[in-house]
């Protein structure tokens, strides 16, 4: 009897469980989705590149904080000479050196922006030594005039001499070996590291950056660098840049070898006292004087002052000069040639 009761109880429990399961199967409650899910893919966050101020252009274009300028003495003895990578410089200074022949000092805003080769490089001359010192630039040259080398020592200018290699490309177009020596970036980096040369500067920029129109013509400019050499530029309003010509306004564009034309945002003419340094070389006093800024299709009078501590430009009223953001080309010439400057 007892066993029959137990069997009856078990049967009852089983029946109850079956009824319960049946009830659950007929429930309107939602059935959980057992389909495996894929985790959402999150796009990687792009961290913007940090850029630093280029003191010479007013742009954030440097990839490192190394902001000390690097200046190269560039051969420019004729309109036929070809130069490597000078279109990539941030500032230019052109002046007569001897017998009406000019040279260009091409200045880069940082050692890090110097291309693998720059040239052809030539000797140090006193006007460029003075300008390099005022900019606190590392001055790159191949030898120098007697007074040029003496002034480097006198002013304690940081310089790199003859870190060059002969360019086969330039030899094919320029001929003589003195017109084919290019500075090597690799040799420069090694020399700077070994000598512990600082690659940063606290020297202030020569001008302020902004937009300010002049009251004179400025769509084209032609400057007499010497009695036999001219420097010319034409303005493109679409790009707000001036393209340099080889000589007069009607001459071809000044194009770097295997590169682009030289294009700048500003042209500054510095008028100064020119004198014969010795029987063969020309120099300038480079203390202070008047000049002209050509920018944005207009022009206006400016003043300038240079010391070993800095180069500065002002408006005619003495307030800091405002130039357009971008590259600048400085033409240093005799004050006696000022009336031969052409502005259109």
mmCIF file of C-alpha atoms in Angstrom:
data_model
loop_
_atom_site.group_PDB
_atom_site.id
_atom_site.type_symbol
_atom_site.label_atom_id
_atom_site.label_comp_id
_atom_site.label_asym_id
_atom_site.label_seq_id
_atom_site.Cartn_x
_atom_site.Cartn_y
_atom_site.Cartn_z
ATOM 1 C CA UNK A 1 0.000 0.000 0.000
ATOM 2 C CA UNK A 2 2.788 2.349 0.928
ATOM 3 C CA UNK A 3 4.647 1.624 -2.321
ATOM 4 C CA UNK A 4 1.504 2.291 -4.290
ATOM 5 C CA UNK A 5 1.152 5.707 -2.607
ATOM 6 C CA UNK A 6 4.773 6.580 -3.412
ATOM 7 C CA UNK A 7 4.319 5.535 -7.023
ATOM 8 C CA UNK A 8 1.125 7.561 -7.210
ATOM 9 C CA UNK A 9 2.869 10.638 -5.745
ATOM 10 C CA UNK A 10 5.728 10.400 -8.191
ATOM 11 C CA UNK A 11 3.331 10.105 -11.074
ATOM 12 C CA UNK A 12 1.470 13.165 -9.854
ATOM 13 C CA UNK A 13 4.691 15.165 -9.640
ATOM 14 C CA UNK A 14 5.686 14.130 -13.158
ATOM 15 C CA UNK A 15 2.286 15.093 -14.461
ATOM 16 C CA UNK A 16 2.521 18.486 -12.833
ATOM 17 C CA UNK A 17 5.948 19.061 -14.399
ATOM 18 C CA UNK A 18 4.605 18.122 -17.840
ATOM 19 C CA UNK A 19 1.704 20.517 -17.479
ATOM 20 C CA UNK A 20 4.084 23.256 -16.377
ATOM 21 C CA UNK A 21 6.366 22.722 -19.379
ATOM 22 C CA UNK A 22 3.388 22.716 -21.717
ATOM 23 C CA UNK A 23 2.211 25.990 -20.225
ATOM 24 C CA UNK A 24 5.654 27.526 -20.733
ATOM 25 C CA UNK A 25 5.686 26.354 -24.350
ATOM 26 C CA UNK A 26 2.418 28.161 -25.038
ATOM 27 C CA UNK A 27 3.502 31.393 -23.271
ATOM 28 C CA UNK A 28 3.350 34.705 -25.156
ATOM 29 C CA UNK A 29 6.607 35.803 -23.458
ATOM 30 C CA UNK A 30 9.397 36.631 -25.977
ATOM 31 C CA UNK A 31 11.925 33.956 -26.668
ATOM 32 C CA UNK A 32 15.516 35.043 -26.102
ATOM 33 C CA UNK A 33 17.638 35.335 -29.293
ATOM 34 C CA UNK A 34 20.533 32.956 -29.065
ATOM 35 C CA UNK A 35 22.140 34.129 -32.387
ATOM 36 C CA UNK A 36 25.779 35.119 -31.672
ATOM 37 C CA UNK A 37 26.386 38.866 -31.983
ATOM 38 C CA UNK A 38 29.418 40.621 -33.450
ATOM 39 C CA UNK A 39 30.989 43.431 -31.418
ATOM 40 C CA UNK A 40 30.779 46.881 -33.087
ATOM 41 C CA UNK A 41 34.025 47.944 -34.771
ATOM 42 C CA UNK A 42 35.344 51.318 -33.560
ATOM 43 C CA UNK A 43 37.309 53.347 -36.107
ATOM 44 C CA UNK A 44 40.827 54.191 -34.907
ATOM 45 C CA UNK A 45 41.229 57.751 -33.686
ATOM 46 C CA UNK A 46 43.475 59.845 -35.928
ATOM 47 C CA UNK A 47 45.792 62.020 -33.869
ATOM 48 C CA UNK A 48 46.589 65.244 -35.764
ATOM 49 C CA UNK A 49 50.279 65.833 -36.431
ATOM 50 C CA UNK A 50 51.817 68.457 -34.177
ATOM 51 C CA UNK A 51 53.407 71.237 -36.215
ATOM 52 C CA UNK A 52 55.588 74.067 -34.939
ATOM 53 C CA UNK A 53 56.038 77.702 -35.952
ATOM 54 C CA UNK A 54 58.330 78.510 -38.844
ATOM 55 C CA UNK A 55 59.716 81.865 -37.723
ATOM 56 C CA UNK A 56 60.566 82.903 -41.280
ATOM 57 C CA UNK A 57 57.119 82.341 -42.816
ATOM 58 C CA UNK A 58 54.669 82.702 -39.928
ATOM 59 C CA UNK A 59 53.253 79.270 -40.738
ATOM 60 C CA UNK A 60 52.950 76.158 -38.587
ATOM 61 C CA UNK A 61 55.000 74.025 -40.956
ATOM 62 C CA UNK A 62 57.883 72.593 -38.925
ATOM 63 C CA UNK A 63 57.659 68.980 -37.796
ATOM 64 C CA UNK A 64 59.976 69.538 -34.813
ATOM 65 C CA UNK A 65 60.642 72.433 -32.400
ATOM 66 C CA UNK A 66 64.033 72.952 -34.127
ATOM 67 C CA UNK A 67 63.480 76.518 -35.346
ATOM 68 C CA UNK A 68 67.001 77.823 -35.987
ATOM 69 C CA UNK A 69 67.439 78.963 -39.606
ATOM 70 C CA UNK A 70 70.040 77.370 -41.882
ATOM 71 C CA UNK A 71 71.510 79.607 -44.631
ATOM 72 C CA UNK A 72 73.316 78.511 -47.808
ATOM 73 C CA UNK A 73 75.517 80.576 -50.116
ATOM 74 C CA UNK A 74 74.148 79.824 -53.593
ATOM 75 C CA UNK A 75 75.913 80.374 -56.904
ATOM 76 C CA UNK A 76 74.053 82.764 -59.224
ATOM 77 C CA UNK A 77 76.741 84.005 -61.605
ATOM 78 C CA UNK A 78 74.457 83.944 -64.664
ATOM 79 C CA UNK A 79 70.894 83.255 -65.741
ATOM 80 C CA UNK A 80 72.028 79.878 -67.049
ATOM 81 C CA UNK A 81 73.255 78.435 -63.749
ATOM 82 C CA UNK A 82 71.020 75.699 -62.296
ATOM 83 C CA UNK A 83 70.479 75.258 -58.585
ATOM 84 C CA UNK A 84 69.239 72.277 -56.589
ATOM 85 C CA UNK A 85 66.323 72.634 -54.184
ATOM 86 C CA UNK A 86 66.530 76.374 -53.581
ATOM 87 C CA UNK A 87 62.820 76.620 -54.452
ATOM 88 C CA UNK A 88 62.201 74.927 -51.092
ATOM 89 C CA UNK A 89 63.853 77.674 -49.005
ATOM 90 C CA UNK A 90 61.747 79.963 -46.780
ATOM 91 C CA UNK A 91 63.700 83.217 -47.115
ATOM 92 C CA UNK A 92 66.116 84.577 -49.737
ATOM 93 C CA UNK A 93 68.697 87.355 -49.718
ATOM 94 C CA UNK A 94 70.251 88.382 -53.034
ATOM 95 C CA UNK A 95 73.028 90.958 -53.424
ATOM 96 C CA UNK A 96 75.996 91.835 -55.593
ATOM 97 C CA UNK A 97 79.307 90.249 -54.600
ATOM 98 C CA UNK A 98 81.753 91.247 -57.336
ATOM 99 C CA UNK A 99 81.818 92.851 -60.791
ATOM 100 C CA UNK A 100 78.035 93.152 -60.876
ATOM 101 C CA UNK A 101 77.551 89.418 -60.220
ATOM 102 C CA UNK A 102 75.128 88.471 -57.428
ATOM 103 C CA UNK A 103 74.775 85.528 -55.078
ATOM 104 C CA UNK A 104 71.768 84.245 -53.225
ATOM 105 C CA UNK A 105 71.585 83.255 -49.582
ATOM 106 C CA UNK A 106 68.812 80.641 -49.398
ATOM 107 C CA UNK A 107 67.534 80.238 -45.835
ATOM 108 C CA UNK A 108 65.532 77.294 -44.489
ATOM 109 C CA UNK A 109 63.441 77.637 -41.343
ATOM 110 C CA UNK A 110 64.907 74.542 -39.680
ATOM 111 C CA UNK A 111 67.682 72.004 -40.108
ATOM 112 C CA UNK A 112 64.885 69.446 -40.396
ATOM 113 C CA UNK A 113 63.496 71.046 -43.564
ATOM 114 C CA UNK A 114 66.823 71.091 -45.419
ATOM 115 C CA UNK A 115 66.705 68.748 -48.474
ATOM 116 C CA UNK A 116 69.268 66.009 -49.094
ATOM 117 C CA UNK A 117 71.306 68.358 -51.321
ATOM 118 C CA UNK A 118 71.387 72.139 -51.750
ATOM 119 C CA UNK A 119 73.579 74.023 -54.185
ATOM 120 C CA UNK A 120 75.731 74.835 -55.974
ATOM 121 C CA UNK A 121 77.288 76.401 -52.888
ATOM 122 C CA UNK A 122 79.947 79.078 -53.004
ATOM 123 C CA UNK A 123 82.173 81.092 -50.687
ATOM 124 C CA UNK A 124 81.342 83.325 -47.742
ATOM 125 C CA UNK A 125 81.066 87.074 -48.365
ATOM 126 C CA UNK A 126 80.730 89.810 -45.743
ATOM 127 C CA UNK A 127 77.189 91.103 -46.554
ATOM 128 C CA UNK A 128 75.778 87.617 -46.179
ATOM 129 C CA UNK A 129 77.816 86.947 -43.032
ATOM 130 C CA UNK A 130 76.205 90.054 -41.499
ATOM 131 C CA UNK A 131 72.717 88.967 -42.529
ATOM 132 C CA UNK A 132 73.224 85.381 -41.313
ATOM 133 C CA UNK A 133 74.438 86.671 -37.944
ATOM 134 C CA UNK A 134 71.387 88.926 -37.598
ATOM 135 C CA UNK A 135 69.111 85.934 -38.260
ATOM 136 C CA UNK A 136 71.126 83.660 -35.923
ATOM 137 C CA UNK A 137 71.394 81.253 -38.844
ATOM 138 C CA UNK A 138 73.763 78.324 -39.228
ATOM 139 C CA UNK A 139 75.824 79.599 -42.170
ATOM 140 C CA UNK A 140 76.791 77.060 -44.840
ATOM 141 C CA UNK A 141 79.494 77.944 -47.381
ATOM 142 C CA UNK A 142 82.518 76.669 -49.303
ATOM 143 C CA UNK A 143 85.536 78.662 -48.208
ATOM 144 C CA UNK A 144 85.313 82.422 -48.451
ATOM 145 C CA UNK A 145 86.977 85.708 -49.223
ATOM 146 C CA UNK A 146 89.720 86.744 -46.817
ATOM 147 C CA UNK A 147 87.477 89.333 -45.173
ATOM 148 C CA UNK A 148 84.482 87.022 -45.269
ATOM 149 C CA UNK A 149 86.277 84.300 -43.309
ATOM 150 C CA UNK A 150 87.718 86.885 -40.911
ATOM 151 C CA UNK A 151 84.239 88.285 -40.226
ATOM 152 C CA UNK A 152 82.877 84.810 -39.450
ATOM 153 C CA UNK A 153 85.465 84.541 -36.679
ATOM 154 C CA UNK A 154 84.995 88.120 -35.524
ATOM 155 C CA UNK A 155 81.236 87.757 -35.157
ATOM 156 C CA UNK A 156 81.462 84.190 -33.846
ATOM 157 C CA UNK A 157 78.984 83.118 -36.460
ATOM 158 C CA UNK A 158 78.075 79.440 -36.363
ATOM 159 C CA UNK A 159 79.181 78.129 -39.737
ATOM 160 C CA UNK A 160 79.632 74.893 -41.640
ATOM 161 C CA UNK A 161 82.322 74.925 -44.315
ATOM 162 C CA UNK A 162 82.708 72.684 -47.370
ATOM 163 C CA UNK A 163 80.456 69.780 -46.330
ATOM 164 C CA UNK A 164 79.907 69.142 -50.005
ATOM 165 C CA UNK A 165 79.828 66.542 -52.713
ATOM 166 C CA UNK A 166 80.022 67.054 -56.464
ATOM 167 C CA UNK A 167 76.663 66.758 -58.199
ATOM 168 C CA UNK A 168 76.855 64.847 -61.462
ATOM 169 C CA UNK A 169 73.509 66.336 -62.467
ATOM 170 C CA UNK A 170 74.699 69.902 -62.017
ATOM 171 C CA UNK A 171 78.022 69.144 -63.666
ATOM 172 C CA UNK A 172 76.127 68.225 -66.809
ATOM 173 C CA UNK A 173 74.435 71.642 -66.971
ATOM 174 C CA UNK A 174 76.816 73.978 -65.151
ATOM 175 C CA UNK A 175 80.180 72.740 -66.380
ATOM 176 C CA UNK A 176 83.072 73.881 -64.160
ATOM 177 C CA UNK A 177 83.417 72.049 -60.863
ATOM 178 C CA UNK A 178 83.069 75.200 -58.710
ATOM 179 C CA UNK A 179 79.478 75.424 -59.951
ATOM 180 C CA UNK A 180 78.598 71.829 -59.055
ATOM 181 C CA UNK A 181 79.347 71.552 -55.322
ATOM 182 C CA UNK A 182 76.223 70.763 -53.329
ATOM 183 C CA UNK A 183 75.932 70.700 -49.554
ATOM 184 C CA UNK A 184 75.115 67.270 -48.161
ATOM 185 C CA UNK A 185 72.324 67.069 -45.577
ATOM 186 C CA UNK A 186 73.808 63.849 -44.196
ATOM 187 C CA UNK A 187 77.217 65.475 -43.627
ATOM 188 C CA UNK A 188 75.523 68.496 -42.060
ATOM 189 C CA UNK A 189 73.536 66.418 -39.597
ATOM 190 C CA UNK A 190 76.686 64.565 -38.598
ATOM 191 C CA UNK A 191 78.702 67.771 -38.119
ATOM 192 C CA UNK A 192 75.953 69.463 -36.106
ATOM 193 C CA UNK A 193 75.703 66.438 -33.821
ATOM 194 C CA UNK A 194 79.471 66.119 -33.337
ATOM 195 C CA UNK A 195 79.941 69.828 -32.621
ATOM 196 C CA UNK A 196 76.880 70.098 -30.410
ATOM 197 C CA UNK A 197 75.487 72.998 -32.436
ATOM 198 C CA UNK A 198 72.178 74.322 -31.152
ATOM 199 C CA UNK A 199 69.293 73.894 -33.586
ATOM 200 C CA UNK A 200 66.940 76.250 -31.737
ATOM 201 C CA UNK A 201 66.894 80.038 -31.559
ATOM 202 C CA UNK A 202 65.256 82.803 -29.558
ATOM 203 C CA UNK A 203 66.105 85.522 -32.086
ATOM 204 C CA UNK A 204 62.902 87.404 -32.999
ATOM 205 C CA UNK A 205 61.507 87.409 -36.526
ATOM 206 C CA UNK A 206 62.242 90.496 -38.657
ATOM 207 C CA UNK A 207 58.554 91.360 -39.176
ATOM 208 C CA UNK A 208 54.980 90.631 -38.104
ATOM 209 C CA UNK A 209 52.534 88.560 -40.158
ATOM 210 C CA UNK A 210 49.117 89.639 -41.337
ATOM 211 C CA UNK A 211 47.326 91.381 -44.187
ATOM 212 C CA UNK A 212 47.915 95.041 -44.938
ATOM 213 C CA UNK A 213 47.631 96.682 -48.344
ATOM 214 C CA UNK A 214 50.022 99.309 -49.600
ATOM 215 C CA UNK A 215 49.205 102.449 -51.548
ATOM 216 C CA UNK A 216 51.545 101.812 -54.504
ATOM 217 C CA UNK A 217 51.654 99.524 -57.514
ATOM 218 C CA UNK A 218 52.803 95.952 -56.894
ATOM 219 C CA UNK A 219 51.660 93.538 -59.578
ATOM 220 C CA UNK A 220 55.199 93.441 -60.966
ATOM 221 C CA UNK A 221 58.572 94.622 -59.687
ATOM 222 C CA UNK A 222 62.027 94.868 -61.242
ATOM 223 C CA UNK A 223 65.030 95.665 -59.050
ATOM 224 C CA UNK A 224 68.513 96.636 -60.186
ATOM 225 C CA UNK A 225 70.803 94.516 -58.011
ATOM 226 C CA UNK A 226 73.828 95.983 -59.788
ATOM 227 C CA UNK A 227 74.717 97.867 -62.949
ATOM 228 C CA UNK A 228 74.449 94.602 -64.901
ATOM 229 C CA UNK A 229 71.949 92.450 -62.998
ATOM 230 C CA UNK A 230 68.219 92.714 -62.328
ATOM 231 C CA UNK A 231 65.785 90.721 -60.188
ATOM 232 C CA UNK A 232 62.112 90.664 -61.204
ATOM 233 C CA UNK A 233 58.806 89.262 -59.962
ATOM 234 C CA UNK A 234 55.233 89.047 -61.250
ATOM 235 C CA UNK A 235 52.169 88.655 -59.033
ATOM 236 C CA UNK A 236 49.407 86.069 -59.337
ATOM 237 C CA UNK A 237 46.277 87.320 -57.551
ATOM 238 C CA UNK A 238 44.777 83.798 -57.522
ATOM 239 C CA UNK A 239 47.630 82.318 -55.479
ATOM 240 C CA UNK A 240 48.707 85.600 -53.822
ATOM 241 C CA UNK A 241 52.304 84.785 -54.741
ATOM 242 C CA UNK A 242 55.104 86.360 -56.737
ATOM 243 C CA UNK A 243 57.035 84.275 -59.249
ATOM 244 C CA UNK A 244 60.695 85.204 -59.676
ATOM 245 C CA UNK A 245 62.227 85.777 -63.112
ATOM 246 C CA UNK A 246 65.833 85.124 -64.067
ATOM 247 C CA UNK A 247 66.566 88.772 -64.857
ATOM 248 C CA UNK A 248 64.218 91.397 -66.343
ATOM 249 C CA UNK A 249 60.436 91.005 -66.251
ATOM 250 C CA UNK A 250 60.379 89.516 -69.737
ATOM 251 C CA UNK A 251 62.964 86.837 -68.874
ATOM 252 C CA UNK A 252 62.041 83.185 -68.043
ATOM 253 C CA UNK A 253 60.917 82.101 -64.590
ATOM 254 C CA UNK A 254 63.642 81.196 -62.119
ATOM 255 C CA UNK A 255 63.187 77.430 -61.803
ATOM 256 C CA UNK A 256 65.191 75.201 -59.475
ATOM 257 C CA UNK A 257 66.907 72.227 -61.136
ATOM 258 C CA UNK A 258 64.444 69.310 -61.109
ATOM 259 C CA UNK A 259 62.165 71.483 -59.008
ATOM 260 C CA UNK A 260 59.676 74.327 -59.150
ATOM 261 C CA UNK A 261 59.860 78.069 -59.792
ATOM 262 C CA UNK A 262 60.796 80.298 -56.891
ATOM 263 C CA UNK A 263 57.533 81.706 -55.540
ATOM 264 C CA UNK A 264 57.204 84.004 -52.558
ATOM 265 C CA UNK A 265 54.536 86.009 -50.766
ATOM 266 C CA UNK A 266 56.666 89.105 -50.178
ATOM 267 C CA UNK A 267 59.485 90.989 -51.887
ATOM 268 C CA UNK A 268 61.492 93.418 -49.748
ATOM 269 C CA UNK A 269 63.990 95.825 -51.311
ATOM 270 C CA UNK A 270 66.685 97.058 -48.934
ATOM 271 C CA UNK A 271 68.521 100.170 -50.128
ATOM 272 C CA UNK A 272 71.936 100.650 -48.547
ATOM 273 C CA UNK A 273 75.399 102.163 -48.934
ATOM 274 C CA UNK A 274 77.470 100.011 -51.257
ATOM 275 C CA UNK A 275 81.281 100.142 -51.203
ATOM 276 C CA UNK A 276 84.336 98.381 -52.599
ATOM 277 C CA UNK A 277 85.543 96.111 -49.824
ATOM 278 C CA UNK A 278 88.828 95.473 -51.656
ATOM 279 C CA UNK A 279 89.977 95.371 -55.246
ATOM 280 C CA UNK A 280 87.734 92.405 -56.061
ATOM 281 C CA UNK A 281 84.763 92.335 -53.703
ATOM 282 C CA UNK A 282 81.650 94.417 -52.983
ATOM 283 C CA UNK A 283 80.092 94.984 -49.570
ATOM 284 C CA UNK A 284 77.324 96.961 -47.837
ATOM 285 C CA UNK A 285 77.264 98.836 -44.541
ATOM 286 C CA UNK A 286 74.078 97.090 -43.378
ATOM 287 C CA UNK A 287 73.302 99.292 -40.407
ATOM 288 C CA UNK A 288 69.970 100.926 -41.277
ATOM 289 C CA UNK A 289 68.124 102.355 -44.244
ATOM 290 C CA UNK A 290 64.976 102.678 -46.294
ATOM 291 C CA UNK A 291 63.265 100.199 -48.556
ATOM 292 C CA UNK A 292 60.109 99.007 -50.249
ATOM 293 C CA UNK A 293 57.763 96.124 -49.491
ATOM 294 C CA UNK A 294 55.925 94.545 -52.429
ATOM 295 C CA UNK A 295 53.136 92.254 -51.242
ATOM 296 C CA UNK A 296 49.584 91.329 -52.180
ATOM 297 C CA UNK A 297 49.756 93.190 -55.480
ATOM 298 C CA UNK A 298 50.622 96.495 -53.769
ATOM 299 C CA UNK A 299 53.718 98.262 -52.470
ATOM 300 C CA UNK A 300 54.673 100.657 -49.699
ATOM 301 C CA UNK A 301 57.712 102.328 -48.166
ATOM 302 C CA UNK A 302 59.478 100.629 -45.243
ATOM 303 C CA UNK A 303 62.493 101.106 -43.003
ATOM 304 C CA UNK A 304 65.008 98.535 -41.806
ATOM 305 C CA UNK A 305 67.709 98.113 -39.174
ATOM 306 C CA UNK A 306 70.343 95.414 -38.711
ATOM 307 C CA UNK A 307 72.624 94.553 -35.814
ATOM 308 C CA UNK A 308 74.348 91.334 -34.826
ATOM 309 C CA UNK A 309 71.404 90.755 -32.482
ATOM 310 C CA UNK A 310 68.723 90.938 -35.123
ATOM 311 C CA UNK A 311 67.204 92.246 -38.325
ATOM 312 C CA UNK A 312 64.023 94.302 -38.108
ATOM 313 C CA UNK A 313 61.683 96.008 -40.557
ATOM 314 C CA UNK A 314 59.156 98.724 -39.781
ATOM 315 C CA UNK A 315 56.470 100.632 -41.603
ATOM 316 C CA UNK A 316 57.353 104.162 -42.695
ATOM 317 C CA UNK A 317 55.883 105.478 -39.405
ATOM 318 C CA UNK A 318 58.127 103.229 -37.311
ATOM 319 C CA UNK A 319 55.549 100.614 -36.289
ATOM 320 C CA UNK A 320 56.442 96.935 -36.844
ATOM 321 C CA UNK A 321 56.172 95.895 -40.482
ATOM 322 C CA UNK A 322 53.318 93.560 -41.397
ATOM 323 C CA UNK A 323 53.957 91.116 -44.251
ATOM 324 C CA UNK A 324 51.863 88.335 -45.731
ATOM 325 C CA UNK A 325 52.255 84.847 -44.337
ATOM 326 C CA UNK A 326 54.663 82.839 -46.468
ATOM 327 C CA UNK A 327 58.104 83.146 -48.036
ATOM 328 C CA UNK A 328 60.010 86.407 -48.465
ATOM 329 C CA UNK A 329 62.648 87.488 -50.996
ATOM 330 C CA UNK A 330 65.042 90.269 -49.911
ATOM 331 C CA UNK A 331 66.868 92.251 -52.590
ATOM 332 C CA UNK A 332 69.845 94.160 -51.152
ATOM 333 C CA UNK A 333 71.015 96.898 -53.482
ATOM 334 C CA UNK A 334 72.694 100.293 -53.595
ATOM 335 C CA UNK A 335 70.629 103.327 -52.592
ATOM 336 C CA UNK A 336 71.939 104.998 -55.737
ATOM 337 C CA UNK A 337 69.906 102.498 -57.793
ATOM 338 C CA UNK A 338 66.615 103.148 -55.971
ATOM 339 C CA UNK A 339 65.280 105.370 -58.756
ATOM 340 C CA UNK A 340 65.706 102.499 -61.218
ATOM 341 C CA UNK A 341 63.283 100.189 -59.398
ATOM 342 C CA UNK A 342 60.250 99.473 -61.585
ATOM 343 C CA UNK A 343 56.827 98.953 -59.961
ATOM 344 C CA UNK A 344 53.773 98.155 -62.066
#
